[in-house]
Coordinates of C-alpha atoms in Angstrom, one line a residue:
Chain A
M1 CA -171.1 -48.2 -10.0
L2 CA -172.9 -46.5 -12.7
R3 CA -172.4 -43.5 -11.0
L4 CA -168.5 -44.1 -10.8
I5 CA -168.5 -44.7 -14.8
K6 CA -169.9 -41.9 -15.4
N7 CA -167.4 -39.9 -13.8
T8 CA -164.8 -41.5 -14.6
L9 CA -165.8 -41.7 -18.8
R10 CA -166.2 -37.5 -18.1
V11 CA -162.6 -37.7 -16.8
H12 CA -161.5 -39.8 -19.7
L13 CA -163.4 -37.8 -22.5
H14 CA -162.9 -34.4 -21.3
S15 CA -159.0 -34.8 -21.1
K16 CA -156.5 -33.4 -23.9
A17 CA -154.9 -36.9 -24.1
F18 CA -158.3 -37.7 -25.5
L19 CA -158.3 -34.8 -27.9
F20 CA -154.7 -35.4 -28.9
S21 CA -155.2 -39.2 -29.6
C22 CA -158.4 -38.7 -31.7
T23 CA -155.9 -36.3 -33.9
G24 CA -153.4 -38.5 -34.4
A25 CA -155.5 -41.6 -35.0
L26 CA -157.8 -39.3 -37.5
G27 CA -153.7 -37.7 -39.0
I28 CA -152.5 -41.8 -39.1
C29 CA -155.2 -42.7 -41.1
G30 CA -155.4 -39.4 -43.6
M31 CA -151.7 -40.4 -44.3
Y32 CA -152.4 -43.6 -45.5
I33 CA -155.5 -43.0 -47.4
F34 CA -154.2 -40.4 -49.3
N35 CA -151.0 -42.3 -49.8
D36 CA -152.6 -45.0 -51.0
E37 CA -153.8 -44.6 -55.0
H38 CA -155.9 -47.9 -55.3
N39 CA -158.1 -47.2 -52.5
T40 CA -157.8 -50.8 -51.4
F41 CA -158.2 -51.3 -47.5
R42 CA -155.4 -51.6 -45.4
A43 CA -155.5 -52.8 -41.7
V44 CA -151.9 -51.7 -40.8
P45 CA -153.2 -48.1 -39.5
F46 CA -155.2 -49.3 -37.2
L47 CA -152.3 -51.1 -35.5
F48 CA -151.1 -47.7 -34.6
I49 CA -154.5 -47.0 -33.4
A50 CA -154.9 -49.5 -31.3
V51 CA -151.4 -48.6 -29.6
L52 CA -152.4 -44.9 -30.0
T53 CA -155.2 -46.1 -27.2
A54 CA -152.4 -46.2 -24.4
V55 CA -152.6 -42.2 -24.3
P56 CA -155.9 -41.4 -23.0
V57 CA -156.3 -44.5 -21.3
C58 CA -153.1 -44.4 -19.5
F59 CA -153.3 -40.8 -18.6
G60 CA -157.3 -41.0 -17.8
A61 CA -156.4 -43.8 -15.3
G62 CA -152.8 -42.5 -14.3
T63 CA -154.2 -38.8 -13.4
E64 CA -156.6 -40.2 -10.7
F65 CA -152.9 -41.6 -8.9
S66 CA -151.3 -38.5 -10.2
D67 CA -154.0 -36.2 -8.8
G68 CA -154.8 -38.0 -5.8
T69 CA -158.3 -37.9 -7.0
L70 CA -158.6 -42.0 -6.3
R71 CA -158.3 -41.2 -2.6
N72 CA -161.6 -39.2 -3.1
K73 CA -163.0 -42.0 -4.6
L74 CA -162.1 -44.6 -2.3
T75 CA -163.1 -42.3 0.8
A76 CA -166.4 -41.9 -0.8
G77 CA -166.7 -45.7 -0.4
V78 CA -165.9 -47.0 -4.0
T79 CA -163.7 -50.1 -3.3
K80 CA -160.6 -50.7 -5.3
T81 CA -162.7 -53.8 -7.8
Q82 CA -165.1 -51.0 -8.8
F83 CA -162.3 -48.5 -9.6
L84 CA -160.6 -50.8 -11.6
M85 CA -163.4 -52.0 -13.4
A86 CA -165.0 -48.6 -13.9
Q87 CA -161.3 -47.7 -15.8
V88 CA -161.4 -51.1 -17.9
I89 CA -164.8 -49.9 -19.2
A90 CA -164.0 -46.3 -19.8
A91 CA -160.8 -47.6 -21.7
I92 CA -163.4 -49.7 -24.0
A93 CA -165.0 -46.4 -24.5
D94 CA -161.7 -44.7 -25.3
A95 CA -161.2 -47.6 -27.9
V96 CA -164.4 -47.5 -29.6
I97 CA -165.0 -43.9 -30.0
M98 CA -160.8 -43.7 -31.3
L99 CA -161.9 -46.6 -34.0
L100 CA -165.1 -45.4 -35.2
I101 CA -164.1 -41.9 -35.9
T102 CA -161.4 -43.2 -37.6
L103 CA -163.3 -46.5 -39.8
I104 CA -166.2 -44.3 -40.8
P105 CA -164.1 -41.4 -42.5
Y106 CA -161.8 -44.2 -44.1
D107 CA -164.8 -46.3 -45.4
L108 CA -166.7 -42.9 -46.7
I109 CA -163.0 -41.5 -48.3
T110 CA -161.9 -44.9 -49.9
Q111 CA -165.5 -45.2 -51.6
N112 CA -166.6 -48.1 -49.6
A113 CA -163.0 -50.4 -49.5
L114 CA -163.9 -51.6 -46.2
L115 CA -167.7 -52.1 -46.4
P116 CA -168.2 -52.8 -50.0
S117 CA -171.6 -53.3 -51.0
Q118 CA -170.9 -57.1 -52.8
N119 CA -169.4 -57.9 -49.5
T120 CA -170.4 -56.2 -46.7
A121 CA -170.1 -59.3 -44.5
K122 CA -166.3 -59.6 -44.9
G123 CA -166.3 -55.8 -44.3
L124 CA -168.1 -56.5 -40.7
W125 CA -166.0 -59.1 -39.6
I126 CA -162.8 -56.8 -40.7
V127 CA -164.7 -54.1 -38.3
L128 CA -165.2 -56.5 -35.4
L129 CA -161.7 -58.2 -35.8
L130 CA -160.4 -54.0 -35.4
L131 CA -162.6 -53.4 -32.8
T132 CA -162.0 -56.8 -30.8
M133 CA -157.9 -55.9 -31.1
T134 CA -158.4 -52.3 -30.2
V135 CA -160.5 -52.9 -27.3
A136 CA -158.5 -55.6 -25.9
A137 CA -155.2 -53.6 -26.0
A138 CA -156.9 -51.3 -24.3
V139 CA -158.3 -53.0 -21.4
I140 CA -154.5 -54.3 -21.0
F141 CA -152.9 -50.9 -21.0
A142 CA -155.8 -49.9 -18.3
V143 CA -155.2 -53.0 -16.0
L144 CA -151.2 -51.8 -16.4
T145 CA -152.0 -48.3 -15.6
C146 CA -153.7 -49.3 -12.4
L147 CA -150.8 -51.8 -11.5
T148 CA -148.3 -49.7 -11.9
Q149 CA -150.1 -46.5 -10.3
T150 CA -148.5 -43.7 -13.1
K151 CA -149.0 -42.3 -16.4
M152 CA -145.6 -43.1 -17.6
A153 CA -147.2 -46.7 -17.9
V154 CA -147.9 -45.5 -21.4
L155 CA -144.0 -46.1 -22.0
L156 CA -144.4 -49.5 -20.7
C157 CA -147.5 -50.2 -22.7
G158 CA -146.1 -48.7 -26.1
I159 CA -142.9 -51.0 -25.5
M160 CA -145.1 -53.8 -25.0
S161 CA -147.3 -53.3 -27.7
V162 CA -144.3 -53.2 -29.8
G163 CA -143.2 -56.5 -28.7
L164 CA -146.7 -58.1 -29.3
V165 CA -147.0 -57.3 -32.7
A166 CA -143.4 -58.0 -33.2
G167 CA -144.2 -61.5 -31.6
S168 CA -147.5 -62.1 -33.3
M169 CA -145.7 -61.7 -37.0
W170 CA -143.0 -63.5 -35.8
A171 CA -145.0 -66.4 -34.5
E172 CA -147.3 -66.4 -38.0
G173 CA -144.4 -66.0 -40.0
K174 CA -143.3 -69.5 -38.5
M175 CA -146.6 -71.0 -38.6
L176 CA -146.5 -70.7 -42.2
Q177 CA -143.3 -72.4 -43.4
P178 CA -143.9 -75.0 -45.2
E179 CA -143.4 -78.7 -44.3
E180 CA -141.4 -79.1 -47.9
Y181 CA -140.1 -77.3 -50.7
Q182 CA -140.4 -78.1 -54.2
G183 CA -137.2 -79.0 -55.7
N184 CA -135.8 -79.5 -59.4
R185 CA -138.8 -80.8 -61.6
S186 CA -137.6 -83.3 -64.2
E187 CA -140.1 -84.1 -67.0
L188 CA -139.8 -87.5 -69.0
F189 CA -141.4 -87.7 -72.1
V190 CA -142.7 -91.0 -73.7
Y191 CA -143.0 -90.9 -77.5
D192 CA -144.6 -93.3 -79.8
E193 CA -142.9 -95.8 -82.3
S194 CA -142.3 -92.9 -84.8
G195 CA -140.0 -91.2 -82.3
E196 CA -142.0 -88.1 -83.4
N197 CA -145.2 -87.7 -81.6
I198 CA -145.4 -87.6 -77.3
I199 CA -147.7 -89.7 -75.9
D200 CA -147.1 -89.5 -72.4
S201 CA -145.1 -87.6 -70.0
I202 CA -144.0 -88.7 -66.5
V203 CA -143.1 -85.3 -64.3
T204 CA -140.9 -85.9 -61.0
V205 CA -140.4 -83.2 -58.3
E206 CA -138.0 -83.6 -56.0
T207 CA -139.0 -82.4 -52.8
I208 CA -136.7 -81.0 -50.0
P209 CA -138.1 -80.7 -46.3
N210 CA -137.7 -77.4 -44.9
N211 CA -136.1 -77.5 -41.9
S212 CA -137.5 -74.1 -40.3
C213 CA -141.1 -75.7 -40.3
V214 CA -142.3 -75.9 -36.8
K215 CA -143.9 -78.9 -35.9
G216 CA -145.4 -80.8 -32.8
K217 CA -145.4 -79.2 -29.1
A218 CA -143.7 -76.3 -30.5
R219 CA -146.2 -75.1 -33.1
A220 CA -148.5 -75.6 -30.4
A221 CA -147.2 -73.4 -28.1
L222 CA -146.5 -70.6 -31.4
Y223 CA -150.1 -71.1 -32.2
V224 CA -151.6 -70.3 -28.1
G225 CA -148.4 -67.6 -28.1
F226 CA -150.0 -66.0 -31.5
R227 CA -153.7 -66.6 -30.1
L228 CA -152.7 -64.6 -26.7
S229 CA -151.5 -61.4 -28.5
P230 CA -154.3 -59.0 -29.3
F231 CA -152.6 -57.8 -32.2
S232 CA -152.8 -61.5 -34.1
C233 CA -156.8 -60.2 -34.5
L234 CA -154.9 -57.5 -36.6
N235 CA -153.2 -60.5 -38.6
I236 CA -156.2 -62.4 -39.3
A237 CA -158.0 -59.1 -40.2
D238 CA -155.3 -57.9 -42.8
Q239 CA -155.5 -61.6 -44.5
L240 CA -159.5 -61.4 -44.5
S241 CA -159.6 -58.5 -46.3
H242 CA -157.0 -60.3 -48.9
A243 CA -159.3 -63.4 -49.5
C244 CA -161.2 -63.2 -52.6
V245 CA -164.9 -61.8 -52.9
D246 CA -166.6 -65.2 -52.6
T247 CA -164.6 -67.0 -50.2
V248 CA -166.3 -65.3 -47.0
N249 CA -169.8 -65.7 -47.9
A250 CA -169.3 -69.5 -49.1
P251 CA -170.3 -72.5 -47.6
D252 CA -167.5 -74.0 -45.0
A253 CA -166.3 -76.6 -47.5
A254 CA -166.1 -74.1 -50.3
R255 CA -164.0 -71.9 -47.7
A256 CA -162.2 -74.3 -46.5
K257 CA -161.4 -75.6 -49.9
Y258 CA -160.2 -72.5 -50.5
Y259 CA -157.8 -71.8 -47.8
E260 CA -156.2 -75.1 -48.4
N261 CA -155.8 -74.1 -51.6
R262 CA -154.5 -70.9 -50.3
F263 CA -151.9 -72.7 -48.0
E264 CA -151.3 -75.6 -50.3
E265 CA -147.7 -74.8 -50.1
H266 CA -147.9 -74.1 -46.5
C267 CA -150.1 -77.1 -45.6
D268 CA -148.9 -77.4 -42.0
F269 CA -150.6 -74.4 -41.0
N270 CA -153.6 -74.2 -39.1
C271 CA -155.8 -72.7 -41.3
S272 CA -159.0 -73.0 -39.1
A273 CA -157.3 -69.9 -37.6
Y274 CA -158.8 -68.3 -40.7
I275 CA -162.2 -70.4 -40.9
D276 CA -163.6 -69.9 -37.6
L277 CA -163.2 -65.9 -36.8
W278 CA -165.3 -66.5 -34.2
K279 CA -162.4 -68.4 -32.3
A280 CA -160.1 -65.6 -32.9
I281 CA -162.0 -62.8 -31.1
A282 CA -163.8 -65.2 -28.4
W283 CA -159.6 -66.3 -28.0
T284 CA -158.8 -62.4 -27.4
L285 CA -161.6 -61.3 -25.7
G286 CA -161.1 -64.3 -22.9
E287 CA -157.7 -63.4 -22.6
C288 CA -158.9 -59.6 -22.0
A289 CA -160.9 -61.1 -19.2
V290 CA -158.5 -63.5 -17.6
F291 CA -156.1 -60.4 -17.4
T292 CA -158.3 -58.4 -16.2
A293 CA -159.4 -60.7 -13.3
I294 CA -155.7 -61.2 -12.4
G295 CA -155.1 -57.3 -12.7
V296 CA -158.6 -56.6 -9.9
M297 CA -156.5 -59.5 -7.6
I298 CA -153.2 -57.6 -7.4
F299 CA -154.5 -54.1 -7.2
R300 CA -157.0 -55.3 -4.3
K301 CA -154.1 -55.9 -2.2
R302 CA -152.2 -52.9 -3.5
N303 CA -151.2 -50.1 -0.9
I304 CA -152.3 -46.6 -2.6
I305 CA -150.1 -43.6 -1.8
Chain B
M1 CA -168.7 -39.6 25.9
E2 CA -169.4 -40.5 22.2
Y3 CA -166.6 -41.2 19.9
V4 CA -167.0 -40.7 16.1
L5 CA -163.6 -42.5 15.2
R6 CA -161.5 -45.3 17.3
T7 CA -158.6 -47.4 16.5
N8 CA -157.8 -50.4 18.7
D9 CA -154.1 -51.8 18.1
I10 CA -153.2 -51.3 14.6
H11 CA -150.2 -52.3 13.3
K12 CA -149.4 -51.3 9.5
R13 CA -146.2 -52.9 8.6
Y14 CA -144.5 -52.5 4.4
R15 CA -142.2 -55.5 4.4
R16 CA -139.8 -54.7 7.0
Y17 CA -140.5 -51.3 7.9
V18 CA -143.3 -51.1 10.7
A19 CA -145.3 -48.0 10.1
L20 CA -147.9 -48.7 13.0
D21 CA -147.0 -50.7 15.9
G22 CA -150.2 -51.0 17.9
L23 CA -152.1 -47.8 17.9
T24 CA -155.2 -47.2 19.7
M25 CA -156.9 -43.7 19.9
N26 CA -160.4 -42.6 20.5
V27 CA -161.6 -39.3 18.7
P28 CA -164.5 -37.6 20.6
K29 CA -167.4 -36.1 18.6
G30 CA -167.2 -32.3 17.9
S31 CA -163.7 -32.1 18.7
V32 CA -160.8 -31.0 16.8
Y33 CA -158.4 -33.7 17.3
G34 CA -154.4 -32.7 17.1
L35 CA -152.0 -35.7 15.9
V36 CA -148.8 -34.7 17.2
G37 CA -146.1 -36.3 15.6
R38 CA -142.8 -36.2 13.9
N39 CA -142.1 -37.0 10.9
G40 CA -142.0 -40.3 10.2
A41 CA -144.5 -41.0 13.4
G42 CA -147.0 -42.7 11.7
K43 CA -149.6 -39.9 11.3
T44 CA -150.1 -40.0 7.5
T45 CA -150.4 -43.7 7.4
L46 CA -153.0 -43.9 10.4
M47 CA -154.9 -41.7 8.1
R48 CA -154.7 -43.7 5.2
V49 CA -155.7 -47.1 6.8
V50 CA -158.6 -45.1 8.2
C51 CA -159.8 -43.8 5.0
G52 CA -159.4 -47.2 3.3
L53 CA -156.3 -46.4 1.1
Q54 CA -154.5 -49.3 2.2
E55 CA -155.4 -52.2 4.7
P56 CA -154.0 -52.8 8.1
T57 CA -151.7 -55.8 8.9
S58 CA -153.7 -56.2 12.0
G59 CA -155.8 -54.5 14.9
S60 CA -159.2 -52.6 13.8
Y61 CA -160.9 -49.4 13.8
S62 CA -164.1 -48.3 13.9
I63 CA -166.5 -45.2 12.5
Y64 CA -169.4 -44.2 14.0
G65 CA -169.1 -47.6 15.8
I66 CA -169.2 -49.7 12.3
D67 CA -166.2 -52.0 12.6
R68 CA -164.0 -51.6 9.6
S69 CA -164.8 -55.3 8.6
E70 CA -168.8 -54.7 8.4
R71 CA -169.8 -53.9 4.4
R72 CA -172.1 -51.0 6.3
I73 CA -168.3 -48.9 6.3
V74 CA -168.9 -48.1 3.1
Q75 CA -171.7 -45.9 4.4
S76 CA -169.9 -44.9 7.2
R77 CA -166.9 -43.7 5.1
R78 CA -169.8 -41.6 3.1
R79 CA -169.8 -39.3 6.0
M80 CA -166.2 -38.9 6.0
G81 CA -163.9 -36.2 3.8
A82 CA -160.4 -36.5 3.8
V83 CA -157.5 -34.6 2.4
I84 CA -154.6 -36.3 2.9
E85 CA -151.0 -35.1 2.8
K86 CA -151.8 -33.3 -0.9
P87 CA -155.4 -31.9 -1.9
A88 CA -156.8 -34.5 -4.4
I89 CA -158.1 -32.6 -7.1
Y90 CA -158.3 -32.6 -10.7
L91 CA -155.9 -29.9 -12.0
N92 CA -157.1 -29.8 -15.3
M93 CA -160.7 -28.6 -14.3
T94 CA -161.9 -25.4 -12.5
A95 CA -163.0 -25.4 -8.9
R96 CA -166.4 -25.7 -10.2
E97 CA -165.7 -28.3 -11.8
N98 CA -164.0 -30.2 -9.6
M99 CA -166.8 -29.9 -7.0
K100 CA -169.2 -31.1 -9.8
V101 CA -167.4 -34.2 -10.5
Q102 CA -167.6 -34.9 -6.3
Y103 CA -171.4 -34.5 -6.4
S104 CA -172.0 -36.7 -9.1
L105 CA -169.7 -39.3 -7.8
L106 CA -171.3 -38.9 -4.6
G107 CA -174.5 -39.6 -5.8
L108 CA -175.8 -35.7 -4.9
P109 CA -179.3 -34.9 -6.9
S110 CA -178.3 -31.7 -7.5
D111 CA -175.3 -28.7 -8.0
E112 CA -176.9 -27.1 -4.9
G113 CA -174.7 -26.3 -2.5
I114 CA -171.7 -25.8 -4.3
D115 CA -171.8 -22.3 -4.5
E116 CA -171.8 -22.0 -0.9
L117 CA -168.9 -24.5 -0.1
L118 CA -166.8 -22.4 -2.7
T119 CA -168.0 -19.2 -0.5
L120 CA -166.6 -21.0 2.8
V121 CA -163.6 -21.6 1.1
G122 CA -162.9 -18.4 -0.4
L123 CA -162.9 -19.9 -4.1
A124 CA -166.2 -18.2 -5.3
D125 CA -164.5 -16.2 -7.5
T126 CA -162.1 -18.3 -9.5
G127 CA -164.3 -18.7 -12.5
K128 CA -162.4 -20.7 -15.2
K129 CA -159.3 -20.5 -13.8
K130 CA -157.9 -23.9 -13.7
A131 CA -157.0 -25.9 -10.4
R132 CA -153.5 -26.1 -12.5
R133 CA -152.9 -22.4 -12.1
F134 CA -154.1 -22.2 -8.3
S135 CA -151.5 -21.3 -5.6
L136 CA -150.9 -23.8 -2.8
G137 CA -153.1 -22.3 -0.3
M138 CA -155.9 -22.1 -2.8
K139 CA -155.8 -26.0 -3.7
Q140 CA -155.6 -26.9 -0.1
R141 CA -159.0 -25.2 0.3
L142 CA -160.1 -26.5 -2.8
G143 CA -159.4 -30.1 -1.5
I144 CA -161.0 -29.1 1.9
A145 CA -164.0 -27.9 -0.4
V146 CA -164.0 -31.2 -2.1
A147 CA -164.1 -33.3 1.0
L148 CA -166.7 -31.3 2.2
A149 CA -169.4 -32.4 -0.5
G150 CA -171.6 -34.3 0.6
S151 CA -171.8 -32.8 4.2
P152 CA -169.3 -35.2 6.0
D153 CA -169.5 -35.2 10.0
L154 CA -165.8 -35.9 10.1
L155 CA -163.1 -34.3 8.1
L156 CA -159.3 -35.8 8.2
L157 CA -156.8 -33.6 7.4
D158 CA -153.0 -34.5 7.1
E159 CA -150.5 -31.8 7.4
P160 CA -152.8 -29.3 5.8
I161 CA -150.9 -26.3 6.6
N162 CA -147.5 -27.5 5.2
G163 CA -146.0 -25.1 2.7
L164 CA -148.2 -22.0 3.4
D165 CA -147.9 -18.7 3.8
P166 CA -148.7 -17.0 7.1
Q167 CA -152.0 -15.9 5.4
G168 CA -152.6 -19.4 3.9
I169 CA -152.2 -20.7 7.4
V170 CA -154.2 -18.5 9.0
E171 CA -157.0 -19.0 6.4
I172 CA -156.8 -22.5 7.1
R173 CA -156.9 -22.1 10.4
E174 CA -160.3 -20.2 10.7
L175 CA -161.7 -22.2 8.2
I176 CA -161.3 -25.1 10.0
L177 CA -162.4 -23.7 13.4
K178 CA -165.6 -22.5 11.7
L179 CA -166.6 -25.9 10.2
N180 CA -166.2 -27.2 14.0
R181 CA -168.0 -24.7 15.7
E182 CA -170.5 -23.7 13.2
R183 CA -171.2 -27.0 11.2
N184 CA -170.0 -29.3 14.1
I185 CA -167.8 -31.3 12.4
T186 CA -165.0 -33.5 14.0
V187 CA -162.0 -32.6 12.8
L188 CA -158.6 -35.1 13.2
I189 CA -156.0 -32.9 11.9
S190 CA -152.5 -34.2 11.7
S191 CA -149.3 -31.9 12.0
H192 CA -145.6 -31.2 13.3
I193 CA -146.1 -27.5 13.5
L194 CA -147.2 -27.3 17.1
S195 CA -147.9 -23.6 17.5
E196 CA -150.8 -23.7 15.3
L197 CA -152.6 -27.1 16.7
A198 CA -152.4 -25.4 19.7
L199 CA -155.0 -22.5 18.5
L200 CA -157.0 -25.1 17.1
A201 CA -157.2 -28.4 19.3
T202 CA -159.5 -29.4 22.0
H203 CA -158.0 -33.2 22.0
Y204 CA -154.2 -34.5 21.4
G205 CA -152.7 -38.1 20.4
F206 CA -149.1 -37.8 20.8
V207 CA -147.9 -39.7 18.6
D208 CA -144.2 -41.8 18.2
K209 CA -142.9 -44.6 16.6
G210 CA -146.3 -46.0 15.3
R211 CA -148.1 -46.0 19.1
I212 CA -150.4 -43.5 20.7
V213 CA -147.9 -42.4 23.6
R214 CA -150.4 -40.0 25.2
E215 CA -154.3 -39.1 24.7
I216 CA -155.0 -35.7 25.9
S217 CA -157.7 -33.1 25.9
A218 CA -156.3 -29.4 25.8
E219 CA -157.4 -28.6 29.2
E220 CA -155.8 -31.1 30.7
L221 CA -152.6 -29.9 28.4
E222 CA -153.0 -26.2 29.2
R223 CA -153.0 -27.5 33.0
Q224 CA -150.3 -29.5 32.7
T225 CA -148.2 -27.4 31.1
R226 CA -148.9 -23.7 32.8
K227 CA -146.5 -22.0 34.7
C228 CA -145.4 -23.3 37.7
M229 CA -142.3 -24.2 40.5
K230 CA -140.7 -27.2 40.3
A231 CA -139.3 -28.3 43.8
E232 CA -137.6 -31.3 44.9
V233 CA -137.5 -32.3 48.1
S234 CA -136.3 -35.0 50.6
D235 CA -139.9 -35.6 51.8
T236 CA -142.6 -35.1 49.3
R237 CA -145.0 -36.0 52.2
A238 CA -143.7 -33.0 54.7
L239 CA -143.7 -31.2 51.3
A240 CA -147.7 -31.9 51.0
R241 CA -148.3 -31.0 54.7
V242 CA -146.9 -27.5 54.1
L243 CA -148.4 -26.8 51.0
D244 CA -152.0 -27.7 51.9
R245 CA -151.3 -25.7 55.2
L246 CA -150.5 -22.5 52.9
G247 CA -153.2 -23.6 50.6
A248 CA -151.2 -23.9 47.3
E249 CA -152.3 -26.2 44.5
Y250 CA -149.6 -28.8 43.4
E251 CA -149.0 -31.8 42.0
M252 CA -146.6 -34.5 42.8
I253 CA -144.7 -35.6 39.8
S254 CA -141.9 -37.9 41.4
D255 CA -140.9 -39.5 44.9
T256 CA -139.0 -36.4 45.1
E257 CA -140.6 -33.9 43.0
A258 CA -143.6 -31.8 42.8
K259 CA -145.3 -29.0 40.9
I260 CA -146.4 -26.0 42.7
Y261 CA -148.8 -23.9 40.4
Q262 CA -148.9 -20.8 42.8
K263 CA -146.0 -18.2 43.6
I264 CA -144.7 -18.6 47.1
P265 CA -142.0 -16.9 48.6
I266 CA -139.1 -19.4 48.8
T267 CA -137.6 -18.4 51.7
Q268 CA -141.0 -19.0 53.3
L269 CA -140.8 -22.6 51.9
T270 CA -137.5 -23.3 52.8
K271 CA -138.8 -22.6 56.6
E272 CA -141.9 -24.4 56.6
L273 CA -140.4 -27.3 55.2
M274 CA -136.7 -26.9 57.9
N275 CA -139.9 -26.8 60.9
E276 CA -141.2 -30.5 59.0
G277 CA -137.4 -31.9 59.0
C278 CA -137.6 -32.0 55.1
E279 CA -134.2 -30.6 53.0
L280 CA -135.0 -28.5 49.9
I281 CA -132.9 -29.8 47.4
S282 CA -133.6 -27.4 44.4
V283 CA -136.5 -25.0 43.0
S284 CA -137.0 -24.0 39.2
E285 CA -139.4 -22.6 37.3
A286 CA -141.1 -24.5 34.7
D287 CA -143.2 -22.7 31.8
E288 CA -143.8 -25.6 29.5
S289 CA -145.0 -25.1 26.1
L290 CA -146.7 -27.7 24.3
E291 CA -143.4 -28.0 22.2
S292 CA -141.6 -29.1 25.6
Y293 CA -144.5 -30.9 26.6
F294 CA -143.8 -32.9 23.3
I295 CA -140.0 -33.4 23.4
D296 CA -140.5 -34.5 27.3
L297 CA -142.8 -37.4 26.4
V298 CA -141.2 -38.9 23.2
G299 CA -137.4 -37.8 24.2
G300 CA -135.6 -34.9 22.3

């Protein structure tokens, strides 16, 4: 298996598709860096990098089918399961390398916008979330390419990525809808006997229920859908990057308080999504594992042409 | 006789289409086994199944005596090399790089032998040329070289001369003969270009509609297809007595027909048969080629 992994990595990393993707990733990052005057970290470029991993992954795995070299492997005694797992591992390597070659220059050029010395922990969480997203996307692309047995799976992966990103943004937006809005605010003043001094005031705020607020089972379904998209890690990383410096390092109670205040208008949102970052990573990695397992079961039964 | 590859009643179905319908065949060790059949007969499907690319719907096969259901079949497959349909090579790599990749996949300790193999297939001087720029013949030869990495004892070649020019065909033929004679590699080769197979094969398996219609050695086939006289008579026993008396070699092929492998004057034959009270209905000269043998077998 080790030989097969080495072999597969060699094919992936020596390919023109990988070189093209790395160049593209650096280009995307460069565009954002040099267009941003404030040197702030932005998570959005890394979304494009995650989607760009489809190129080396789909072309790397697809080449084995189009050139027929998968037949050499199967004839040499490699099982289909081993082949698919080797492609998944190579995809992870592609993703990690592409992410690192963009993150490191990004951080250096933006003068540690990602990993500021005063809050390295926050930066590391963001890196972990971005890594999880990119790796998850690459794994899904690899499995899909093996199942479709063609390089053209890159188109399917691109379309699917657009759908997943749009889906996770939509789900997050829906979940952030508040239960009610503040309506008219009226204030009643109480004067003293002279009628000149205000001794008290009574404030009345009208509340208007928000019909767009999603509750109950629909909300639970949205939450699961949000979690199942590997790109939800990007949403979380983006939110985290806007959180104040002290929040991440604060004790749980303080963090919970911060996020409660943050989401006071959106009190129905499950703010634990932003507190338990391990959950986000575990969800995404668990989803990858399940998707890969299903992919293996299907691929094993497939006829290789 | 020792057999390298044996299949037993293999069936392969793709939804409603039956590709293999109870195919049973035996490939003797050291032979060049020609798999002959029309397009769609099941030759390529059989090779894919034996290589492990696809699972048979039912039936079994064994390679070097190891049944496909056993775990040790993996070791048996490592003694096999195959070129199925088109050569399996990385088009963006050179010949040497392709060989190195295959060597590393097989866990071979060093690159020793790569130069020898490339020289054997006539690709030693391709240098840094990527396989993408090779001619079809060169790609086929590189595919064979990759299949030979690891020194296999059994080589499966699926229509290796398809699309080649005459020079390319000669080169592949000579390579196969060299591999079989010098390295004692058993070769299973499928083709529908019978004239080429006739120059190579030591054994034949005729495939039609997913099953082996006949297995025959090249010697036996030559005996059956050699020039002869076909005689149709009213009494084959009388004919047999006449031919025995004349010391002629013959073969009864039906109740009324016989093949006579010796030139006998018609007048003499007619006279002898009349003396036996037998009528000579018809006489014709038969000179079967592999093509006509095949067509007779499967129906033209």
